[in-house]
C-alpha cells in the first residue's frame, strides 16, 4: 500500500497534470457530498448543544456551551465525521468504480494505450480528496455551530452574545489548524485506501464487492486510529 | 517484426508459459490457437508489456519489450494496439468519446480534427450514427467494432486481438473477421489474433500457431496446420473429443 502511494506521488510530479480530471473528482468527492455534510453537521451541532447544555447546567456552566461545542466540532467531530461521511458516500464509489474498471480490463486498456493509469485514476482522486475534505470539514463545522446556536439560543435560553462571545474568546487559530491537519490527512487516507482496494480488486462481482467493503471498513477504522495519534501529537 | 524467445510466465506456482518461441513477420497476421485458459491472452499481454515475463525475450523490431522501462517502453507501446476480449471500452464515455480518447490524450490535435478522425474511424468500422450511444446501449458486435476503431485510430504498426469474435453470432463474427482483414490490408499492420474460430479464421490469416502445454507446438500456414498429422493439432483443429488432449 505504501508503495502504491509512493508511486502515485512520484507520477504526480510529472506532466500531464490532468487538471480537468482533478476538478471532476473534486465535484464528485466534494461538491456532491455537500448536502450530506450539511445535514450531518447541522444535526450533530444540534444534538451536541442539547447534550452539552444538560451536562453543563448541572455545574452552572451553561455559558460555556458555545466554546465547548465549537471546540468539539473544530478539533474532533468535524474532521472525523466529515471524513466518515465521505468514506461512505465517495470512498466506496471510488473503490467500486476503479474495481469495475480493473475487472473489465479498462485499466489494462489505458496501459495498452501507453497512458499511465495512476495519472487517470489515482492521482486525481488523491488530490481531490486532499482538497475537498478540509473544505467539507469547514462546512461541517460552520453548519454545526449554527445548528448548535439554533438549539442553544432557541431552546435552552443561552443568549446569542454568550454563545458567540465564548467561541470568539476560546477558539484559537491552533484549534482550527488541528482540524485542518486532521482533515487533510483523512482526505489522503480515504482516497489512498479506496483507490488501492479498487486497483487491486479480486475477480468478478464478488471481488469488487469485497474490495468495496474492505475499503469502507479499513478507511473508517484507520480514520479513528489515526485521529487518536494526530490528537495526541497535535495537542502536546 | 515480433519475436518471442524462450518465454516463461507463471502465476502463484502455476506455470502458464514454459518456453514459448514465436515469430511474426512484418505485415503478417498470425492466428494463435489453443485450449481455453492455456495462456494465449497472457502471451498477448506479455507481448504488449502489460505484464512482465519470468524469463525470456519479447523482441519487437529487435527491441526487447520486457527490458524496456519508462519513456522507451511508452514509445514502443504507442506503436502497438490491443483489442481486448470484452472490448474494454470506457463505460462512462460515449462511443465517440471512446474513439476520441487516445487522440485527445496522446496527440495535440484540435477538437475539429479529432471529430473528423474519430468519425471517419467509426465509419470505417460501420458505426456511423452510433457515436452518441454509451457502451451499455450497444450490442456485443458493436462493442468489438468500437474497440477496433479505438485501437486503429492511432494507426498502430502492431495490433493484438484477444478473441475478437467471442460471444458473437456466426454472421457478426464473420463480419468482424472481414473487417479486421480489410483494415489490415489498408493499414498494413502486423497482427496476432487469439481465436477459437477454427477453421473459419484460416482463409483470413497468413500463419497459424498453436499453444499447447505452455509451448508453441506448431507454427505454419493455415493449410499446413489444417492438414497436420500431429495427433494434438489434428484433434484440436478438427474438434475431436477422442485424442491426446484431455477435456477438462
Short mmCIF file of C-alpha atoms in Angstrom, two decimals:
data_model
loop_
_atom_site.label_atom_id
_atom_site.label_comp_id
_atom_site.label_asym_id
_atom_site.label_seq_id
_atom_site.Cartn_x
_atom_site.Cartn_y
_atom_site.Cartn_z
CA UNK A 1 0.00 0.00 0.00
CA UNK A 2 2.85 2.37 0.87
CA UNK A 3 4.48 1.53 -2.46
CA UNK A 4 1.18 2.32 -4.21
CA UNK A 5 1.01 5.77 -2.58
CA UNK A 6 4.69 6.47 -3.26
CA UNK A 7 4.22 5.53 -6.93
CA UNK A 8 1.20 7.82 -7.18
CA UNK A 9 3.07 10.80 -5.71
CA UNK A 10 6.08 10.03 -7.90
CA UNK A 11 3.95 10.20 -11.07
CA UNK A 12 2.07 13.26 -9.77
CA UNK A 13 5.25 15.29 -10.23
CA UNK A 14 5.42 14.67 -13.97
CA UNK A 15 3.11 16.10 -16.63
CA UNK A 16 0.41 15.79 -17.88
CA UNK A 17 -1.36 17.14 -14.81
CA UNK A 18 -4.95 16.42 -15.97
CA UNK A 19 -6.47 19.42 -14.18
CA UNK A 20 -9.88 18.81 -15.74
CA UNK A 21 -9.97 15.32 -14.25
CA UNK A 22 -8.96 16.68 -10.82
CA UNK A 23 -11.80 19.25 -10.98
CA UNK A 24 -14.22 16.47 -12.00
CA UNK A 25 -13.17 14.40 -8.99
CA UNK A 26 -13.43 17.42 -6.66
CA UNK A 27 -17.00 17.71 -7.91
CA UNK A 28 -17.59 14.01 -7.24
CA UNK A 29 -15.89 13.74 -3.85
CA UNK A 30 -16.51 17.26 -2.58
CA UNK A 31 -19.45 19.04 -4.17
CA UNK A 32 -21.73 16.00 -4.30
CA UNK A 33 -21.09 15.23 -0.62
CA UNK A 34 -22.00 18.75 0.49
CA UNK A 35 -25.68 18.02 1.19
CA UNK A 36 -24.80 15.02 3.36
CA UNK A 37 -22.25 17.14 5.22
CA UNK A 38 -24.74 19.99 5.77
CA UNK A 39 -27.35 17.60 7.15
CA UNK A 40 -24.99 15.65 9.41
CA UNK A 41 -23.20 18.82 10.51
CA UNK A 42 -26.42 20.60 11.43
CA UNK A 43 -27.86 17.73 13.44
CA UNK A 44 -24.53 16.92 15.09
CA UNK A 45 -24.32 20.55 16.24
CA UNK A 46 -27.92 20.45 17.46
CA UNK A 47 -27.65 17.23 19.44
CA UNK A 48 -24.27 18.25 20.80
CA UNK A 49 -25.75 21.53 22.02
CA UNK A 50 -28.59 19.71 23.72
CA UNK A 51 -26.38 17.09 25.41
CA UNK A 52 -23.71 19.59 26.42
CA UNK A 53 -26.26 22.04 27.81
CA UNK A 54 -27.79 19.43 30.13
CA UNK A 55 -24.33 18.39 31.30
CA UNK A 56 -23.09 21.96 31.83
CA UNK A 57 -26.22 23.19 33.56
CA UNK A 58 -25.53 20.75 36.43
CA UNK A 59 -22.37 22.70 37.17
CA UNK A 60 -23.89 26.08 36.40
CA UNK A 61 -21.52 26.40 33.46
CA UNK A 62 -24.07 26.70 30.63
CA UNK A 63 -22.41 29.89 29.43
CA UNK A 64 -19.52 27.71 28.23
CA UNK A 65 -21.81 25.93 25.78
CA UNK A 66 -20.61 27.90 22.73
CA UNK A 67 -16.86 27.26 23.14
CA UNK A 68 -17.30 23.62 24.26
CA UNK A 69 -19.46 22.90 21.24
CA UNK A 70 -17.22 24.79 18.82
CA UNK A 71 -14.02 23.18 20.10
CA UNK A 72 -15.57 19.71 19.91
CA UNK A 73 -16.64 20.34 16.33
CA UNK A 74 -13.43 22.04 15.20
CA UNK A 75 -10.95 19.64 16.78
CA UNK A 76 -12.75 16.29 16.63
CA UNK A 77 -16.24 15.86 15.32
CA UNK A 78 -15.89 17.99 12.21
CA UNK A 79 -12.82 16.26 10.77
CA UNK A 80 -13.81 12.75 11.89
CA UNK A 81 -17.50 12.80 10.95
CA UNK A 82 -16.97 14.58 7.64
CA UNK A 83 -14.26 12.02 6.78
CA UNK A 84 -16.59 9.15 7.70
CA UNK A 85 -19.36 10.65 5.56
CA UNK A 86 -17.00 10.97 2.58
CA UNK A 87 -15.86 7.37 3.13
CA UNK A 88 -19.44 6.13 3.00
CA UNK A 89 -20.51 8.21 0.04
CA UNK A 90 -17.46 8.72 -2.16
CA UNK A 91 -14.81 6.26 -0.92
CA UNK A 92 -17.00 3.22 -1.57
CA UNK A 93 -17.95 4.57 -5.00
CA UNK A 94 -14.29 5.15 -5.89
CA UNK A 95 -13.36 1.58 -4.99
CA UNK A 96 -16.29 0.15 -6.92
CA UNK A 97 -15.58 2.31 -9.99
CA UNK A 98 -11.87 1.51 -10.12
CA UNK A 99 -12.56 -2.15 -9.28
CA UNK A 100 -15.03 -2.49 -12.16
CA UNK A 101 -12.52 -0.80 -14.44
CA UNK A 102 -9.95 -3.38 -13.34
CA UNK A 103 -12.13 -6.46 -13.90
CA UNK A 104 -13.45 -5.17 -17.24
CA UNK A 105 -9.85 -4.57 -18.40
CA UNK A 106 -10.37 -0.79 -18.73
CA UNK A 107 -7.22 -0.20 -16.65
CA UNK A 108 -5.29 -2.57 -18.94
CA UNK A 109 -6.73 -0.65 -21.90
CA UNK A 110 -5.26 2.59 -20.51
CA UNK A 111 -1.94 0.86 -20.02
CA UNK A 112 -2.04 -0.64 -23.52
CA UNK A 113 -2.56 2.89 -24.91
CA UNK A 114 0.67 3.87 -23.13
CA UNK A 115 -1.33 6.01 -20.70
CA UNK A 116 -0.40 5.82 -17.04
CA UNK A 117 -3.43 4.52 -15.05
CA UNK A 118 -2.11 6.24 -11.91
CA UNK A 119 -2.43 9.59 -13.66
CA UNK A 120 -6.04 8.95 -14.67
CA UNK A 121 -7.42 7.05 -11.72
CA UNK A 122 -5.31 7.52 -8.61
CA UNK A 123 -3.66 10.96 -8.60
CA UNK A 124 -6.82 12.98 -9.43
CA UNK A 125 -8.69 11.21 -6.61
CA UNK A 126 -5.86 11.69 -4.11
CA UNK A 127 -5.61 15.40 -4.88
CA UNK A 128 -9.38 15.82 -4.96
CA UNK A 129 -9.60 14.15 -1.52
CA UNK A 130 -6.86 16.31 -0.05
CA UNK A 131 -8.56 19.46 -1.39
CA UNK A 132 -12.21 18.54 -0.79
CA UNK A 133 -12.24 17.03 2.67
CA UNK A 134 -10.81 20.07 4.53
CA UNK A 135 -13.43 22.21 2.76
CA UNK A 136 -16.20 19.78 3.68
CA UNK A 137 -14.87 19.82 7.24
CA UNK A 138 -15.11 23.63 7.27
CA UNK A 139 -18.72 23.43 6.07
CA UNK A 140 -19.48 20.75 8.70
CA UNK A 141 -18.09 22.93 11.49
CA UNK A 142 -19.87 26.10 10.36
CA UNK A 143 -23.29 24.45 9.99
CA UNK A 144 -22.66 22.51 13.21
CA UNK A 145 -22.02 25.73 15.12
CA UNK A 146 -25.18 27.25 13.63
CA UNK A 147 -27.16 24.09 14.41
CA UNK A 148 -25.90 24.32 17.99
CA UNK A 149 -26.80 28.01 18.02
CA UNK A 150 -30.38 27.22 17.00
CA UNK A 151 -30.77 24.80 19.92
CA UNK A 152 -28.76 26.82 22.44
CA UNK A 153 -30.49 30.15 21.78
CA UNK A 154 -33.86 28.85 20.59
CA UNK A 155 -34.47 26.05 23.10
CA UNK A 156 -32.22 26.38 26.12
CA UNK A 157 -32.21 30.14 26.51
CA UNK A 158 -28.46 30.78 26.24
CA UNK A 159 -28.03 34.26 24.81
CA UNK A 160 -26.65 34.83 21.35
CA UNK A 161 -23.89 37.07 22.68
CA UNK A 162 -22.78 34.49 25.28
CA UNK A 163 -22.73 31.75 22.66
CA UNK A 164 -20.63 33.54 20.03
CA UNK A 165 -18.62 35.57 22.55
CA UNK A 166 -17.43 32.35 24.19
CA UNK A 167 -16.46 30.91 20.83
CA UNK A 168 -14.50 34.05 19.94
CA UNK A 169 -12.67 34.04 23.29
CA UNK A 170 -11.77 30.35 23.49
CA UNK A 171 -11.27 29.13 19.96
CA UNK A 172 -7.74 29.84 18.78
CA UNK A 173 -6.03 29.55 15.40
CA UNK A 174 -4.23 26.46 16.70
CA UNK A 175 -7.56 24.66 17.20
CA UNK A 176 -8.51 25.43 13.62
CA UNK A 177 -5.12 24.20 12.41
CA UNK A 178 -5.55 20.93 14.34
CA UNK A 179 -8.83 20.33 12.48
CA UNK A 180 -7.24 21.32 9.19
CA UNK A 181 -4.28 18.95 9.58
CA UNK A 182 -6.59 16.13 10.54
CA UNK A 183 -8.93 16.59 7.61
CA UNK A 184 -6.01 16.94 5.19
CA UNK A 185 -4.59 13.63 6.37
CA UNK A 186 -8.03 11.98 6.36
CA UNK A 187 -8.52 13.16 2.78
CA UNK A 188 -5.36 11.39 1.75
CA UNK A 189 -6.12 8.26 3.80
CA UNK A 190 -9.63 7.77 2.39
CA UNK A 191 -8.68 8.20 -1.26
CA UNK A 192 -5.47 6.22 -0.83
CA UNK A 193 -7.25 3.21 0.70
CA UNK A 194 -10.23 3.43 -1.68
CA UNK A 195 -8.08 3.67 -4.81
CA UNK A 196 -5.74 0.91 -3.62
CA UNK A 197 -8.58 -1.50 -2.86
CA UNK A 198 -10.19 -0.81 -6.23
CA UNK A 199 -6.94 -1.01 -8.16
CA UNK A 200 -6.06 -4.40 -6.69
CA UNK A 201 -9.56 -5.81 -6.51
CA UNK A 202 -10.28 -9.55 -6.69
CA UNK A 203 -12.02 -11.30 -9.53
CA UNK A 204 -15.59 -10.70 -10.62
CA UNK A 205 -18.50 -9.02 -8.90
CA UNK A 206 -17.63 -10.71 -5.60
CA UNK A 207 -14.10 -9.33 -5.75
CA UNK A 208 -15.38 -5.78 -6.27
CA UNK A 209 -17.96 -6.23 -3.53
CA UNK A 210 -15.29 -7.42 -1.07
CA UNK A 211 -12.91 -4.64 -2.08
CA UNK A 212 -15.62 -2.02 -1.53
CA UNK A 213 -16.49 -3.37 1.92
CA UNK A 214 -12.81 -3.57 2.86
CA UNK A 215 -12.22 -0.01 1.66
CA UNK A 216 -15.05 1.38 3.80
CA UNK A 217 -14.15 -0.65 6.90
CA UNK A 218 -10.42 -0.03 6.64
CA UNK A 219 -10.89 3.69 5.93
CA UNK A 220 -13.28 4.13 8.85
CA UNK A 221 -11.09 2.25 11.33
CA UNK A 222 -7.94 3.98 10.10
CA UNK A 223 -9.58 7.39 10.44
CA UNK A 224 -10.41 6.71 14.11
CA UNK A 225 -6.98 5.26 14.93
CA UNK A 226 -5.13 8.00 13.05
CA UNK A 227 -7.33 10.59 14.76
CA UNK A 228 -6.10 9.42 18.16
CA UNK A 229 -2.45 9.70 17.14
CA UNK A 230 -2.96 13.07 15.48
CA UNK A 231 -4.74 14.38 18.59
CA UNK A 232 -2.03 13.11 20.93
CA UNK A 233 0.68 14.68 18.78
CA UNK A 234 -1.05 17.97 17.98
CA UNK A 235 -2.32 18.71 21.49
CA UNK A 236 1.03 18.22 23.21
CA UNK B 1 8.51 -7.95 -36.63
CA UNK B 2 7.58 -9.72 -33.40
CA UNK B 3 9.80 -12.43 -32.00
CA UNK B 4 9.21 -14.28 -28.75
CA UNK B 5 12.20 -16.25 -27.49
CA UNK B 6 12.05 -18.90 -24.75
CA UNK B 7 9.37 -17.12 -22.76
CA UNK B 8 8.28 -18.28 -19.31
CA UNK B 9 5.48 -16.95 -17.14
CA UNK B 10 3.88 -18.38 -14.03
CA UNK B 11 1.19 -17.23 -11.59
CA UNK B 12 1.34 -18.50 -7.99
CA UNK B 13 3.43 -21.59 -8.80
CA UNK B 14 1.27 -22.37 -11.84
CA UNK B 15 3.50 -22.26 -14.90
CA UNK B 16 1.39 -20.95 -17.77
CA UNK B 17 4.07 -20.44 -20.41
CA UNK B 18 7.01 -22.84 -20.49
CA UNK B 19 9.43 -21.67 -23.14
CA UNK B 20 7.33 -20.08 -25.87
CA UNK B 21 9.07 -19.38 -29.18
CA UNK B 22 7.15 -17.47 -31.84
CA UNK B 23 7.94 -15.27 -34.82
CA UNK B 24 5.59 -12.99 -36.76
CA UNK B 25 6.96 -11.23 -39.81
CA UNK B 26 6.11 -7.60 -40.55
CA UNK B 27 2.68 -7.15 -42.14
CA UNK B 28 1.60 -10.72 -41.41
CA UNK B 29 -1.46 -11.83 -39.49
CA UNK B 30 -0.96 -14.78 -37.18
CA UNK B 31 -3.80 -16.72 -35.60
CA UNK B 32 -2.89 -18.03 -32.16
CA UNK B 33 -4.95 -21.08 -31.29
CA UNK B 34 -5.03 -23.34 -28.25
CA UNK B 35 -7.23 -24.50 -25.42
CA UNK B 36 -9.13 -22.10 -23.18
CA UNK B 37 -7.21 -20.85 -20.16
CA UNK B 38 -3.91 -22.13 -21.51
CA UNK B 39 -2.08 -18.80 -21.69
CA UNK B 40 -2.91 -17.25 -25.07
CA UNK B 41 -4.21 -14.00 -23.58
CA UNK B 42 -1.28 -13.97 -21.15
CA UNK B 43 1.07 -14.23 -24.11
CA UNK B 44 -0.61 -11.24 -25.80
CA UNK B 45 -0.40 -9.20 -22.59
CA UNK B 46 3.28 -10.07 -22.31
CA UNK B 47 3.90 -9.01 -25.90
CA UNK B 48 2.36 -5.57 -25.33
CA UNK B 49 4.11 -5.12 -21.98
CA UNK B 50 1.05 -5.24 -19.73
CA UNK B 51 2.78 -7.84 -17.62
CA UNK B 52 6.40 -8.92 -17.25
CA UNK B 53 7.72 -12.39 -18.11
CA UNK B 54 9.63 -14.52 -15.59
CA UNK B 55 12.30 -15.01 -18.23
CA UNK B 56 12.76 -14.96 -21.96
CA UNK B 57 12.73 -12.24 -24.59
CA UNK B 58 9.97 -10.42 -26.46
CA UNK B 59 11.52 -8.60 -29.38
CA UNK B 60 9.51 -6.01 -31.24
CA UNK B 61 11.58 -4.73 -34.14
CA UNK B 62 14.63 -6.08 -32.28
CA UNK B 63 13.81 -4.19 -29.05
CA UNK B 64 13.18 -6.38 -26.02
CA UNK B 65 9.95 -5.00 -24.51
CA UNK B 66 10.48 -6.94 -21.28
CA UNK B 67 13.69 -4.99 -20.62
CA UNK B 68 12.34 -1.56 -21.52
CA UNK B 69 11.29 0.97 -18.90
CA UNK B 70 9.83 4.47 -18.81
CA UNK B 71 9.89 6.52 -21.99
CA UNK B 72 11.24 3.76 -24.24
CA UNK B 73 8.51 1.35 -23.15
CA UNK B 74 5.92 4.07 -23.66
CA UNK B 75 7.21 4.79 -27.18
CA UNK B 76 7.05 1.11 -28.06
CA UNK B 77 3.53 0.73 -26.65
CA UNK B 78 2.43 3.72 -28.70
CA UNK B 79 3.24 1.74 -31.83
CA UNK B 80 1.02 -1.14 -30.71
CA UNK B 81 -2.71 -1.58 -30.29
CA UNK B 82 -4.72 -4.10 -28.30
CA UNK B 83 -8.30 -5.16 -28.88
CA UNK B 84 -9.50 -6.77 -25.67
CA UNK B 85 -11.81 -9.74 -25.48
CA UNK B 86 -14.66 -7.75 -23.92
CA UNK B 87 -13.76 -4.55 -25.73
CA UNK B 88 -12.60 -2.83 -22.50
CA UNK B 89 -14.49 0.28 -23.55
CA UNK B 90 -14.66 3.10 -21.01
CA UNK B 91 -18.25 2.69 -19.89
CA UNK B 92 -18.63 6.27 -18.69
CA UNK B 93 -17.77 7.61 -22.16
CA UNK B 94 -19.86 7.58 -25.33
CA UNK B 95 -18.81 5.58 -28.39
CA UNK B 96 -17.41 8.76 -29.94
CA UNK B 97 -15.51 9.74 -26.78
CA UNK B 98 -14.06 6.23 -26.52
CA UNK B 99 -12.63 6.51 -30.03
CA UNK B 100 -11.55 10.11 -29.49
CA UNK B 101 -9.95 9.30 -26.12
CA UNK B 102 -6.47 8.28 -27.37
CA UNK B 103 -6.45 11.21 -29.80
CA UNK B 104 -7.28 13.66 -27.01
CA UNK B 105 -4.78 12.16 -24.59
CA UNK B 106 -1.91 11.32 -26.92
CA UNK B 107 -1.96 13.91 -29.66
CA UNK B 108 -2.09 17.68 -29.96
CA UNK B 109 -4.93 17.56 -32.48
CA UNK B 110 -7.55 20.28 -32.42
CA UNK B 111 -11.06 19.21 -31.40
CA UNK B 112 -12.29 19.69 -35.00
CA UNK B 113 -9.58 17.32 -36.28
CA UNK B 114 -10.39 14.82 -33.53
CA UNK B 115 -14.05 14.97 -34.55
CA UNK B 116 -13.22 14.24 -38.19
CA UNK B 117 -10.71 11.47 -37.42
CA UNK B 118 -12.90 9.68 -34.88
CA UNK B 119 -15.99 9.88 -37.08
CA UNK B 120 -14.13 8.54 -40.12
CA UNK B 121 -12.75 5.68 -37.99
CA UNK B 122 -16.26 4.89 -36.80
CA UNK B 123 -17.43 4.97 -40.42
CA UNK B 124 -14.64 2.54 -41.36
CA UNK B 125 -15.98 0.00 -38.85
CA UNK B 126 -19.57 0.64 -39.93
CA UNK B 127 -20.73 2.54 -36.88
CA UNK B 128 -21.77 5.88 -38.32
CA UNK B 129 -24.71 7.17 -36.33
CA UNK B 130 -23.85 5.31 -33.11
CA UNK B 131 -21.38 7.88 -31.82
CA UNK B 132 -23.61 9.25 -29.06
CA UNK B 133 -24.52 5.90 -27.58
CA UNK B 134 -22.89 4.51 -24.44
CA UNK B 135 -21.23 1.06 -24.41
CA UNK B 136 -24.10 -0.31 -22.31
CA UNK B 137 -26.54 0.68 -25.07
CA UNK B 138 -24.87 -1.19 -27.92
CA UNK B 139 -24.60 -4.86 -28.88
CA UNK B 140 -21.59 -7.12 -28.39
CA UNK B 141 -20.69 -6.90 -32.07
CA UNK B 142 -20.84 -3.11 -31.99
CA UNK B 143 -18.64 -3.06 -28.89
CA UNK B 144 -16.00 -5.09 -30.73
CA UNK B 145 -16.18 -2.63 -33.63
CA UNK B 146 -15.80 0.36 -31.31
CA UNK B 147 -12.82 -1.34 -29.66
CA UNK B 148 -11.31 -1.89 -33.09
CA UNK B 149 -11.93 1.74 -34.07
CA UNK B 150 -10.38 2.97 -30.82
CA UNK B 151 -7.35 0.81 -31.46
CA UNK B 152 -6.93 1.74 -35.12
CA UNK B 153 -7.47 5.47 -34.67
CA UNK B 154 -3.84 5.76 -33.56
CA UNK B 155 -2.62 3.89 -36.68
CA UNK B 156 -0.64 1.21 -34.81
CA UNK B 157 2.07 -0.84 -36.51
CA UNK B 158 1.18 -3.92 -34.47
CA UNK B 159 -2.30 -4.95 -33.36
CA UNK B 160 -3.08 -7.75 -30.92
CA UNK B 161 -6.61 -9.16 -30.93
CA UNK B 162 -7.82 -11.18 -27.97
CA UNK B 163 -10.70 -13.30 -29.22
CA UNK B 164 -12.32 -10.52 -31.25
CA UNK B 165 -15.39 -12.58 -32.15
CA UNK B 166 -16.09 -14.43 -28.90
CA UNK B 167 -19.75 -14.32 -27.95
CA UNK B 168 -20.93 -13.15 -31.36
CA UNK B 169 -23.27 -14.93 -33.74
CA UNK B 170 -21.59 -16.55 -36.77
CA UNK B 171 -22.58 -13.79 -39.20
CA UNK B 172 -21.43 -10.95 -36.96
CA UNK B 173 -18.26 -12.90 -36.19
CA UNK B 174 -17.59 -13.32 -39.89
CA UNK B 175 -18.24 -9.62 -40.46
CA UNK B 176 -15.74 -8.71 -37.72
CA UNK B 177 -13.13 -11.05 -39.22
CA UNK B 178 -13.63 -9.49 -42.65
CA UNK B 179 -13.41 -6.03 -41.11
CA UNK B 180 -10.14 -6.89 -39.40
CA UNK B 181 -8.76 -8.31 -42.64
CA UNK B 182 -9.85 -5.21 -44.61
CA UNK B 183 -8.29 -2.91 -42.01
CA UNK B 184 -5.12 -4.96 -42.06
CA UNK B 185 -4.92 -4.67 -45.86
CA UNK B 186 -5.42 -0.92 -45.83
CA UNK B 187 -3.28 -0.11 -42.78
CA UNK B 188 -0.65 -2.86 -43.21
CA UNK B 189 -0.25 -3.59 -39.52
CA UNK B 190 1.25 -6.78 -38.13
CA UNK B 191 -1.36 -8.72 -36.20
CA UNK B 192 -1.65 -11.56 -33.73
CA UNK B 193 -5.17 -12.82 -33.22
CA UNK B 194 -6.15 -15.18 -30.44
CA UNK B 195 -9.14 -17.07 -31.75
CA UNK B 196 -11.25 -20.19 -31.42
CA UNK B 197 -12.90 -19.70 -34.82
CA UNK B 198 -11.30 -22.78 -36.37
CA UNK B 199 -11.16 -23.34 -39.30
CA UNK B 200 -13.22 -20.22 -40.24
CA UNK B 201 -10.27 -17.97 -39.46
CA UNK B 202 -7.80 -19.89 -41.65
CA UNK B 203 -8.56 -18.14 -45.00
CA UNK B 204 -8.12 -14.75 -43.31
CA UNK B 205 -4.67 -15.19 -41.76
CA UNK B 206 -1.15 -15.73 -43.08
CA UNK B 207 0.05 -18.11 -40.40
CA UNK B 208 -1.32 -20.15 -37.51
CA UNK B 209 0.48 -21.08 -34.29
CA UNK B 210 -0.81 -23.49 -31.67
CA UNK B 211 -0.12 -23.11 -27.95
CA UNK B 212 -0.24 -26.36 -26.00
CA UNK B 213 1.17 -27.18 -22.58
CA UNK B 214 2.74 -23.73 -22.37
CA UNK B 215 4.65 -24.05 -25.64
CA UNK B 216 4.09 -23.30 -29.30
CA UNK B 217 3.92 -26.82 -30.66
CA UNK B 218 3.34 -25.83 -34.28
CA UNK B 219 3.55 -22.76 -36.46
CA UNK B 220 2.82 -22.75 -40.15
CA UNK B 221 0.49 -21.73 -42.91
CA UNK B 222 -3.21 -22.38 -42.35
CA UNK B 223 -3.05 -25.26 -44.86
CA UNK B 224 -0.12 -26.85 -43.04
CA UNK B 225 -1.90 -26.65 -39.70
CA UNK B 226 -5.19 -27.90 -41.12
CA UNK B 227 -3.56 -30.95 -42.72
CA UNK B 228 -1.12 -31.63 -39.89
CA UNK B 229 -0.87 -35.27 -38.86
CA UNK B 230 0.31 -34.37 -35.35
CA UNK B 231 -2.36 -36.01 -33.17
CA UNK B 232 -2.68 -32.99 -30.82
CA UNK B 233 -3.06 -30.49 -33.66
CA UNK B 234 -5.36 -32.79 -35.59
CA UNK B 235 -7.63 -33.32 -32.59
CA UNK B 236 -7.78 -29.62 -31.74
CA UNK B 237 -8.26 -28.29 -35.28
CA UNK B 238 -10.96 -30.83 -36.08
CA UNK B 239 -12.61 -30.56 -32.70
CA UNK B 240 -12.47 -34.27 -31.93
CA UNK B 241 -13.30 -35.46 -28.42
CA UNK B 242 -11.03 -38.51 -28.62
CA UNK B 243 -7.29 -37.93 -28.68
CA UNK B 244 -4.25 -36.89 -26.65
CA UNK B 245 -5.82 -33.64 -25.41
CA UNK B 246 -7.80 -34.33 -22.25
CA UNK B 247 -11.01 -32.30 -21.97
CA UNK B 248 -11.32 -30.66 -18.53
#
